[in-house]
Amino acid sequence: MECNFADRLVINYIPSQEETAFIQSDLAAKSQELALLENSMILRIRELCQLSAQRVRLRDYIHSHAALITTPRRLPEDIIREIFVACLPGAAPQMSPREAPLLLCRICSGWRKIALATPALWASLEVSLPFLLVREPVVAPALVQWLRRSGTCPLSLKVSDLYQGRRIAGVDTSQYGAILEHLRPFTDRWSHLEVDRYAVAMGIADMRITAPMLSSIYFTGAFASFKEFVRSLTAPNLRAVTFCPEHTRQVDDLVLDIPLPWGQLTHLDFSRDGGAQGISLLTVLQIFRRCTRLVSIHLQSMPTSGGLPAELVTMRFLETFVITIPYILQPQAIRDFLDQVSMPSLRRFDVATSMSRTLESCRFLMGLGTNSPGLLEVRLHLRTLTRRTFVETLRGLPSLVKLTVSGDHFCEFQEEEDDDGADLHPTDFILAALTTNDTTILCPALRELQVINRDVSATVPKARLLTFFRACVDMRGSFRRLQIGLFRENARDVPQEEEIRPFFVPSWE
């Protein structure tokens, strides 16, 4: 805007009488112009407010009417129920509005009605006895209402003396029995029961429960409380037992004294780490003689003192045999055990073993594929095998679908120092063995390979990986997953995505 006094505005200039009159006249004109501009702005602001209000009304109209044709509103109730059930947490849900199913009841009235009428949403629950005891007048009726909503569905319950993973101080555990009585009307529908700690176990034991549908139990606690708990329970259809012993070191001496219905069990798990020493192979054989219907067994092991009885045990239905840490079983002990057990239906074999001390003990798995021709999944520990026995073992497992190899180095004996591939890193050797096509292909049905090692120097040449990928496409059309652990600084030479894309098929990971 043009100003006749622009050069004098920032100094201490005093205008003359004529200049003062001119400035007053100019200010009057400019004030009139400003008033006109402000009036115009007021009109425009009113128009803008009207347009803004019109926009809000139109937007609300669009949103509210668009909601009428959204997919969730049009989904059939049975589909919504399936989605709701899929929203349940992996573990037993707690009575918390922050997770399903209570969270689903807080979205809208329609979904709340569907959730309350879906029995499968209310068929599992974590019952925290301290929480119930502290707030019994309010929570206990809600517990009963929760379980009633499950209709006739089989119930899966976790009964614990923890709340959200923590103990509540000052709780009188002697009152647990009164709280547990709220569960008694539903015992005829118990299907799975998880019990945590002594006080809970004793509270249930005092109830002398009969649960005709109970098929599996998961118990964490001392051996004595587990024994009393099992003795008090009448469960004619019990099939699966998981026991995580606490404050009990000598489990091997006590496990056979548990009054379980051994003859009807199909799944047995003593592998949870609760500080116990494990179970000897001699005891495992005795369990096999009692549990002829076993389909799976998971356990921790301990050394077997003395030899095994020369009496063949046939486990016709056993599909999974897993022995976890600690790594204290000698390969020869495993071989002696396998000589005494027939497992024709075995599908998964995973046994943790210590380092082989002799070349002969490295052959401890040679006959596994012959005795279990349908074996699909195996874990091999490199320190129990030489390079040659590794290849020979795999040659005897033609049906293998998943192979897991762990360890940083093979066993080495002077008798095999001239092995081909002795200069290769174990990971490199494994890929080479599965790639080489001489007379027969190792593991032609292989779909998944996992190599686990903690060797900071472990590397895999790019050319080896590309050759392996090409061999998988040519010889193993069903291969889908490769996982190799490498330290970051050693993974710089791995093929880039564009280099391996030509070998990819839709099922690969």
Coordinates of C-alpha atoms in Angstrom, one line a residue:
M1 CA 0.0 0.0 0.0
E2 CA 1.5 3.3 -1.1
C3 CA 2.4 5.6 1.8
N4 CA 3.7 9.2 1.5
F5 CA 5.4 9.1 4.9
A6 CA 7.1 5.6 4.6
D7 CA 10.6 7.0 5.1
R8 CA 9.5 8.9 8.3
L9 CA 7.5 6.2 10.1
V10 CA 10.5 4.7 12.0
I11 CA 12.1 8.0 13.1
N12 CA 11.1 10.7 15.6
Y13 CA 9.6 13.0 13.0
I14 CA 7.0 15.6 13.9
P15 CA 4.7 16.5 11.0
S16 CA 3.8 20.0 10.2
Q17 CA 0.3 21.4 10.6
E18 CA -0.4 20.9 6.9
E19 CA 0.9 17.4 7.0
T20 CA -1.1 16.6 10.1
A21 CA -4.3 17.7 8.3
F22 CA -3.4 15.5 5.3
I23 CA -2.8 12.5 7.5
Q24 CA -6.1 13.0 9.3
S25 CA -7.9 13.1 6.0
D26 CA -6.1 10.0 4.7
L27 CA -6.8 8.1 7.9
A28 CA -10.6 8.8 7.6
A29 CA -10.6 7.4 4.1
K30 CA -8.7 4.4 5.1
S31 CA -10.9 3.7 8.1
Q32 CA -14.0 3.8 5.9
E33 CA -12.2 1.3 3.5
L34 CA -11.4 -0.9 6.5
A35 CA -15.0 -0.9 7.7
L36 CA -16.2 -1.9 4.3
L37 CA -13.7 -4.7 4.2
E38 CA -14.6 -6.0 7.7
N39 CA -18.3 -6.0 6.8
S40 CA -17.5 -8.0 3.7
M41 CA -15.5 -10.4 5.8
I42 CA -18.4 -10.9 8.2
L43 CA -20.6 -11.8 5.4
R44 CA -18.1 -14.2 4.0
I45 CA -17.6 -15.8 7.4
R46 CA -21.3 -16.2 7.8
E47 CA -21.4 -17.9 4.4
L48 CA -18.5 -20.1 5.3
C49 CA -20.1 -21.1 8.6
Q50 CA -23.3 -22.0 6.7
L51 CA -21.2 -24.0 4.2
S52 CA -19.4 -25.7 7.0
A53 CA -22.6 -26.6 8.7
Q54 CA -24.0 -27.9 5.4
R55 CA -20.8 -30.0 4.9
V56 CA -21.2 -31.5 8.4
R57 CA -24.8 -32.4 7.8
L58 CA -24.0 -33.9 4.3
R59 CA -21.0 -35.8 5.7
D60 CA -23.0 -37.3 8.6
Y61 CA -25.7 -38.2 6.1
I62 CA -23.2 -40.0 3.9
H63 CA -21.5 -41.8 6.8
S64 CA -24.7 -42.9 8.4
H65 CA -26.2 -44.2 5.2
A66 CA -23.0 -45.8 4.0
A67 CA -23.0 -47.8 7.2
L68 CA -26.2 -49.4 6.0
I69 CA -24.4 -51.1 3.2
T70 CA -21.1 -52.0 4.9
T71 CA -19.9 -55.6 4.8
P72 CA -20.1 -56.2 8.6
R73 CA -23.7 -55.2 8.7
R74 CA -24.6 -57.6 5.9
L75 CA -22.7 -60.5 7.3
P76 CA -24.8 -63.5 8.3
E77 CA -24.9 -64.1 12.0
D78 CA -23.2 -67.5 11.7
I79 CA -20.2 -65.8 9.9
I80 CA -20.0 -63.2 12.7
R81 CA -20.0 -65.9 15.3
E82 CA -17.1 -67.7 13.5
I83 CA -15.2 -64.4 13.5
F84 CA -15.9 -63.8 17.1
V85 CA -14.6 -67.2 18.1
A86 CA -11.4 -66.5 16.1
C87 CA -10.9 -63.4 18.2
L88 CA -10.5 -65.4 21.4
P89 CA -7.0 -65.3 22.9
G90 CA -4.7 -68.3 22.5
A91 CA -4.8 -69.0 26.2
A92 CA -8.0 -69.3 28.3
P93 CA -9.6 -65.8 28.4
Q94 CA -9.8 -63.9 31.6
M95 CA -12.8 -62.0 32.9
S96 CA -11.5 -58.8 31.5
P97 CA -13.3 -56.2 29.3
R98 CA -10.0 -55.6 27.4
E99 CA -10.2 -59.0 25.6
A100 CA -12.7 -61.2 23.9
P101 CA -15.3 -62.2 24.6
L102 CA -16.3 -59.4 27.0
L103 CA -14.7 -56.9 24.6
L104 CA -17.0 -58.0 21.8
C105 CA -20.0 -57.1 24.0
R106 CA -18.9 -53.4 24.1
I107 CA -19.0 -52.6 20.4
C108 CA -22.7 -52.3 19.7
S109 CA -26.0 -53.7 20.9
G110 CA -26.3 -56.0 17.8
W111 CA -22.9 -57.6 18.3
R112 CA -23.5 -57.9 22.0
K113 CA -26.6 -59.8 21.4
I114 CA -24.8 -62.2 19.0
A115 CA -21.8 -62.6 21.4
L116 CA -24.1 -63.5 24.3
A117 CA -25.9 -66.0 22.2
T118 CA -22.7 -67.8 21.0
P119 CA -21.9 -70.6 23.5
A120 CA -18.5 -71.3 22.0
L121 CA -17.3 -67.8 23.2
W122 CA -17.9 -68.7 26.8
A123 CA -16.6 -72.3 26.8
S124 CA -13.2 -71.4 28.1
L125 CA -12.1 -69.3 31.0
E126 CA -9.2 -68.7 33.4
V127 CA -10.5 -68.8 36.9
S128 CA -8.3 -66.7 39.2
L129 CA -9.2 -67.8 42.7
P130 CA -7.5 -64.8 44.5
F131 CA -9.4 -62.4 42.3
L132 CA -12.7 -64.2 42.9
L133 CA -12.0 -64.4 46.6
V134 CA -11.3 -60.6 47.0
R135 CA -14.4 -59.7 44.9
E136 CA -16.7 -62.7 45.5
P137 CA -20.0 -60.8 45.9
V138 CA -19.7 -59.3 42.4
V139 CA -17.5 -61.7 40.4
A140 CA -18.8 -65.1 41.6
P141 CA -22.3 -64.6 40.1
A142 CA -20.6 -63.3 36.9
L143 CA -18.5 -66.5 36.8
V144 CA -21.6 -68.7 37.0
Q145 CA -23.3 -66.6 34.4
W146 CA -20.3 -66.8 32.1
L147 CA -20.3 -70.6 32.3
R148 CA -24.1 -70.8 31.8
R149 CA -23.7 -68.9 28.5
S150 CA -21.6 -71.8 27.2
G151 CA -24.8 -73.9 26.9
T152 CA -23.8 -77.5 26.3
C153 CA -20.3 -76.9 25.0
P154 CA -17.4 -78.8 26.5
L155 CA -15.5 -76.5 29.0
S156 CA -11.8 -75.7 29.0
L157 CA -10.8 -74.2 32.4
K158 CA -7.6 -72.9 33.9
V159 CA -7.8 -72.6 37.7
S160 CA -4.9 -70.6 39.1
D161 CA -3.9 -68.8 42.3
L162 CA -2.4 -66.0 40.3
Y163 CA -4.1 -62.9 38.9
Q164 CA -2.7 -61.5 35.6
G165 CA 0.5 -63.5 36.3
R166 CA 1.0 -62.1 39.8
R167 CA 0.2 -63.2 43.3
I168 CA -2.2 -61.2 45.4
A169 CA -0.9 -60.7 49.0
G170 CA -3.0 -61.4 52.0
V171 CA -5.3 -64.0 50.4
D172 CA -6.6 -66.8 52.6
T173 CA -6.1 -69.9 50.5
S174 CA -8.1 -72.0 52.9
Q175 CA -11.2 -70.3 51.4
Y176 CA -10.5 -71.6 47.8
G177 CA -12.8 -74.5 48.4
A178 CA -15.8 -72.3 48.8
I179 CA -15.0 -70.5 45.6
L180 CA -14.4 -73.7 43.7
E181 CA -17.9 -74.9 44.6
H182 CA -19.2 -72.4 42.0
L183 CA -17.6 -74.7 39.4
R184 CA -19.2 -77.9 40.6
P185 CA -22.5 -77.6 38.7
F186 CA -20.5 -77.7 35.4
T187 CA -18.2 -80.6 36.1
D188 CA -20.2 -82.8 33.7
R189 CA -19.0 -80.6 30.9
W190 CA -15.3 -80.2 31.8
S191 CA -13.2 -81.2 28.8
H192 CA -9.8 -79.7 29.6
L193 CA -8.5 -78.6 33.1
E194 CA -5.4 -76.7 33.9
V195 CA -4.4 -76.5 37.5
D196 CA -1.7 -74.3 38.9
R197 CA -0.1 -74.7 42.3
Y198 CA -0.7 -76.6 45.6
A199 CA -3.5 -74.7 47.1
V200 CA -5.6 -74.9 44.0
A201 CA -4.9 -78.6 43.6
M202 CA -5.9 -79.3 47.2
G203 CA -9.1 -77.3 46.8
I204 CA -10.1 -79.3 43.8
A205 CA -9.0 -82.6 45.5
D206 CA -11.3 -81.9 48.4
M207 CA -14.2 -81.6 46.0
R208 CA -13.9 -85.3 44.9
I209 CA -15.0 -84.4 41.4
T210 CA -16.5 -86.7 38.7
A211 CA -15.9 -85.3 35.2
P212 CA -17.2 -87.8 32.6
M213 CA -16.1 -85.6 29.6
L214 CA -12.6 -84.6 31.0
S215 CA -10.1 -85.7 28.3
S216 CA -6.9 -83.7 29.2
I217 CA -5.3 -82.1 32.3
Y218 CA -2.3 -79.8 32.6
F219 CA -0.9 -79.7 36.1
T220 CA 1.9 -77.4 37.6
G221 CA 3.0 -78.1 41.1
A222 CA 4.6 -80.5 43.5
F223 CA 4.5 -84.2 42.9
A224 CA 2.6 -85.0 46.1
S225 CA -0.2 -82.5 45.3
F226 CA -0.4 -83.9 41.7
K227 CA -0.7 -87.4 43.1
E228 CA -3.5 -86.4 45.5
F229 CA -5.2 -84.4 42.8
V230 CA -5.3 -87.4 40.4
R231 CA -6.4 -89.8 43.1
S232 CA -9.4 -87.5 43.9
L233 CA -10.5 -87.2 40.3
T234 CA -12.8 -89.5 38.5
A235 CA -12.3 -89.0 34.7
P236 CA -13.2 -92.2 32.7
N237 CA -12.3 -90.5 29.4
L238 CA -9.0 -89.0 30.4
R239 CA -6.6 -89.3 27.4
A240 CA -3.9 -86.5 27.8
V241 CA -1.8 -85.6 30.8
T242 CA 0.8 -82.8 31.1
F243 CA 2.8 -82.6 34.3
C244 CA 5.2 -79.8 35.1
P245 CA 6.8 -80.8 38.4
E246 CA 7.9 -78.2 40.9
H247 CA 10.1 -78.7 44.1
T248 CA 10.6 -82.4 43.0
R249 CA 14.0 -83.5 41.9
Q250 CA 13.6 -87.3 41.7
V251 CA 10.7 -87.6 39.3
D252 CA 12.0 -90.8 37.8
D253 CA 11.5 -92.6 41.2
L254 CA 8.0 -91.3 41.6
V255 CA 6.3 -91.0 38.2
L256 CA 5.1 -94.7 38.1
D257 CA 3.4 -94.2 41.4
I258 CA 1.0 -91.6 40.0
P259 CA -2.5 -93.2 40.0
L260 CA -3.2 -92.4 36.4
P261 CA -5.4 -94.5 34.1
W262 CA -2.3 -95.5 32.2
G263 CA -4.0 -98.0 29.9
Q264 CA -6.3 -95.3 28.3
L265 CA -3.7 -92.5 27.9
T266 CA -2.9 -91.4 24.4
H267 CA -0.8 -88.2 25.1
L268 CA 1.8 -87.8 27.8
D269 CA 4.0 -84.8 28.5
F270 CA 6.6 -84.6 31.2
S271 CA 8.8 -82.2 29.3
R272 CA 7.9 -78.9 31.0
D273 CA 11.0 -77.5 32.9
G274 CA 10.1 -77.3 36.5
G275 CA 13.5 -78.1 37.9
A276 CA 13.2 -81.9 37.9
Q277 CA 15.9 -84.2 36.7
G278 CA 13.9 -86.0 34.1
I279 CA 12.9 -89.6 33.4
S280 CA 15.2 -92.5 32.5
L281 CA 14.8 -94.7 29.4
L282 CA 14.2 -97.6 31.7
T283 CA 11.1 -95.8 33.2
V284 CA 10.0 -94.8 29.7
L285 CA 10.0 -98.5 28.7
Q286 CA 7.8 -99.3 31.8
I287 CA 5.5 -96.4 30.8
F288 CA 5.3 -97.9 27.3
R289 CA 4.2 -101.3 28.7
R290 CA 1.5 -99.5 30.6
C291 CA 0.4 -97.1 27.9
T292 CA 0.0 -99.2 24.8
R293 CA -2.3 -96.7 23.2
L294 CA 0.1 -93.7 23.4
V295 CA 0.1 -91.5 20.3
S296 CA 2.6 -88.9 21.6
I297 CA 5.1 -88.6 24.4
H298 CA 7.3 -85.6 25.4
L299 CA 9.7 -85.8 28.3
Q300 CA 12.9 -84.7 29.8
S301 CA 15.5 -87.4 30.3
M302 CA 18.1 -88.5 32.7
P303 CA 20.9 -91.2 32.4
T304 CA 19.8 -94.8 32.8
S305 CA 21.8 -96.8 35.3
G306 CA 22.3 -100.4 34.1
G307 CA 21.1 -102.1 31.0
L308 CA 17.6 -102.3 29.5
P309 CA 15.5 -105.5 29.7
A310 CA 15.7 -107.6 26.6
E311 CA 12.0 -107.6 25.9
L312 CA 10.5 -106.0 22.8
V313 CA 7.8 -103.4 23.3
T314 CA 5.5 -102.6 20.4
M315 CA 3.9 -99.1 20.3
R316 CA 1.5 -99.5 17.4
F317 CA -0.1 -96.0 17.7
L318 CA 2.9 -93.9 18.7
E319 CA 3.5 -91.0 16.3
T320 CA 5.5 -88.5 18.3
F321 CA 8.6 -89.3 20.4
V322 CA 10.4 -86.2 21.8
I323 CA 13.1 -86.0 24.5
T324 CA 14.1 -82.5 25.3
I325 CA 17.0 -80.9 27.3
P326 CA 19.2 -81.5 29.1
Y327 CA 21.6 -83.1 26.6
I328 CA 22.7 -86.0 28.7
L329 CA 21.6 -89.1 26.8
Q330 CA 24.4 -91.1 25.2
P331 CA 23.8 -92.1 21.5
Q332 CA 24.5 -95.7 22.4
A333 CA 21.7 -95.5 25.1
I334 CA 19.3 -94.3 22.4
R335 CA 20.4 -97.2 20.1
D336 CA 19.8 -99.7 22.9
F337 CA 16.4 -98.2 23.6
L338 CA 15.4 -98.3 19.9
D339 CA 16.4 -102.0 19.8
Q340 CA 13.8 -102.7 22.5
V341 CA 10.9 -100.6 21.0
S342 CA 9.0 -101.0 17.8
M343 CA 7.3 -97.8 16.6
P344 CA 5.8 -98.6 13.2
S345 CA 3.6 -95.5 13.1
L346 CA 6.2 -93.0 14.2
R347 CA 6.0 -89.7 12.4
R348 CA 8.2 -87.4 14.5
F349 CA 11.5 -88.3 16.3
D350 CA 13.4 -85.6 18.3
V351 CA 15.9 -86.8 20.9
A352 CA 18.5 -84.6 22.6
T353 CA 21.8 -86.4 22.9
S354 CA 25.3 -85.8 24.0
M355 CA 28.5 -86.1 21.9
S356 CA 29.3 -89.5 20.4
R357 CA 32.4 -91.1 22.0
T358 CA 33.0 -93.8 19.4
L359 CA 32.5 -94.1 15.6
E360 CA 30.1 -97.0 16.1
S361 CA 27.9 -94.9 18.4
C362 CA 27.5 -92.4 15.5
R363 CA 25.4 -95.0 13.7
F364 CA 22.8 -95.1 16.4
L365 CA 20.0 -93.9 14.1
M366 CA 20.8 -96.1 11.1
G367 CA 17.8 -98.4 11.5
L368 CA 15.3 -95.7 12.4
G369 CA 13.8 -95.4 9.0
T370 CA 13.5 -99.2 8.6
N371 CA 11.6 -99.7 11.9
S372 CA 9.5 -96.5 11.3
P373 CA 9.1 -96.3 7.5
G374 CA 6.6 -93.4 7.7
L375 CA 8.9 -91.1 9.6
L376 CA 8.2 -87.5 8.5
E377 CA 10.1 -85.2 10.9
V378 CA 13.6 -85.7 12.6
R379 CA 16.0 -83.5 14.5
L380 CA 19.7 -84.4 14.1
H381 CA 22.4 -83.2 16.4
L382 CA 25.7 -82.8 14.6
R383 CA 27.9 -83.6 17.6
T384 CA 26.4 -87.2 17.6
L385 CA 27.3 -87.8 13.9
T386 CA 30.3 -87.8 11.5
R387 CA 29.9 -86.4 8.1
R388 CA 29.6 -89.9 6.6
T389 CA 27.1 -91.2 9.2
F390 CA 25.1 -88.0 8.7
V391 CA 24.7 -88.9 5.0
E392 CA 24.1 -92.6 5.8
T393 CA 21.4 -91.7 8.3
L394 CA 19.6 -89.5 5.8
R395 CA 19.8 -92.2 3.2
G396 CA 17.7 -94.4 5.5
L397 CA 15.0 -91.8 5.8
P398 CA 13.4 -91.5 2.3
S399 CA 10.0 -90.4 3.6
L400 CA 11.4 -87.4 5.6
V401 CA 9.5 -84.2 5.1
K402 CA 11.0 -81.9 7.7
L403 CA 14.7 -82.0 8.8
T404 CA 16.1 -79.9 11.6
V405 CA 19.9 -79.9 12.2
S406 CA 21.4 -78.3 15.2
G407 CA 25.0 -78.0 16.3
D408 CA 28.2 -76.3 15.3
H409 CA 30.4 -79.2 14.3
F410 CA 30.4 -82.9 13.4
C411 CA 32.1 -85.6 15.4
E412 CA 35.6 -86.3 14.0
F413 CA 37.4 -89.7 14.2
Q414 CA 40.7 -90.6 12.6
E415 CA 39.0 -93.4 10.6
E416 CA 37.0 -90.8 8.6
E417 CA 39.6 -88.1 8.1
D418 CA 39.5 -88.7 4.3
D419 CA 35.8 -88.0 4.0
D420 CA 34.8 -85.9 1.0
G421 CA 33.7 -82.4 2.1
A422 CA 35.8 -82.4 5.3
D423 CA 37.0 -78.9 4.4
L424 CA 33.4 -77.5 4.2
H425 CA 31.7 -75.8 7.0
P426 CA 28.9 -78.0 8.5
T427 CA 26.1 -75.8 7.1
D428 CA 27.8 -75.8 3.7
F429 CA 28.2 -79.6 3.9
I430 CA 24.6 -80.2 4.8
L431 CA 23.4 -78.2 1.7
A432 CA 26.0 -80.0 -0.5
A433 CA 24.8 -83.4 0.8
L434 CA 21.2 -82.6 0.0
T435 CA 22.1 -81.2 -3.4
T436 CA 24.5 -83.8 -4.8
N437 CA 22.8 -86.2 -7.2
D438 CA 24.9 -89.4 -7.5
T439 CA 23.0 -92.7 -7.4
T440 CA 20.1 -91.6 -5.1
I441 CA 18.7 -88.4 -3.9
L442 CA 18.8 -87.8 -0.1
C443 CA 15.3 -87.2 1.3
P444 CA 13.5 -86.8 -2.0
A445 CA 10.2 -85.9 -0.2
L446 CA 11.9 -83.1 1.9
R447 CA 9.8 -80.0 2.2
E448 CA 11.4 -78.1 5.0
L449 CA 15.0 -77.7 6.2
Q450 CA 16.1 -75.8 9.3
V451 CA 19.8 -75.4 10.3
I452 CA 20.5 -74.1 13.8
N453 CA 24.0 -73.2 14.8
R454 CA 25.7 -70.7 17.1
D455 CA 29.0 -70.6 15.3
V456 CA 30.0 -67.0 14.7
S457 CA 32.1 -68.1 11.7
A458 CA 29.3 -70.0 9.9
T459 CA 29.0 -68.9 6.3
V460 CA 27.2 -70.3 3.3
P461 CA 28.5 -69.4 -0.2
K462 CA 26.1 -67.8 -2.5
A463 CA 26.8 -70.4 -5.2
R464 CA 25.9 -73.2 -2.8
L465 CA 22.5 -71.7 -2.0
L466 CA 21.7 -71.1 -5.6
T467 CA 22.7 -74.7 -6.5
F468 CA 20.5 -75.9 -3.6
F469 CA 17.5 -73.9 -4.8
R470 CA 18.0 -75.2 -8.3
A471 CA 18.2 -78.8 -7.0
C472 CA 15.0 -78.3 -5.0
V473 CA 13.1 -77.2 -8.1
D474 CA 14.5 -80.1 -10.2
M475 CA 14.4 -82.9 -7.6
R476 CA 12.0 -81.8 -4.9
G477 CA 9.1 -80.1 -6.4
S478 CA 7.3 -79.9 -3.0
F479 CA 10.1 -78.1 -1.1
R480 CA 8.7 -75.0 0.5
R481 CA 10.9 -73.6 3.4
L482 CA 14.6 -73.1 4.2
Q483 CA 15.8 -71.5 7.4
I484 CA 19.5 -71.1 8.2
G485 CA 20.8 -69.1 11.1
L486 CA 23.8 -66.8 10.3
F487 CA 25.3 -63.9 12.2
R488 CA 24.7 -60.6 10.5
E489 CA 28.3 -60.0 9.4
N490 CA 28.4 -63.4 7.7
A491 CA 25.1 -62.9 5.8
R492 CA 26.3 -60.3 3.4
D493 CA 27.0 -62.9 0.6
V494 CA 23.6 -64.5 0.6
P495 CA 21.7 -64.2 -2.7
Q496 CA 19.4 -61.2 -3.1
E497 CA 15.7 -61.6 -3.8
E498 CA 16.1 -61.0 -7.6
E499 CA 18.7 -63.8 -7.8
I500 CA 16.5 -66.4 -6.2
R501 CA 13.2 -65.4 -7.6
P502 CA 13.6 -67.6 -10.7
F503 CA 13.6 -70.6 -8.4
F504 CA 10.6 -69.6 -6.3
V505 CA 7.3 -71.4 -6.5
P506 CA 4.1 -70.1 -4.8
S507 CA 4.4 -72.5 -1.8
W508 CA 8.0 -71.4 -0.9
E509 CA 8.8 -69.3 2.2

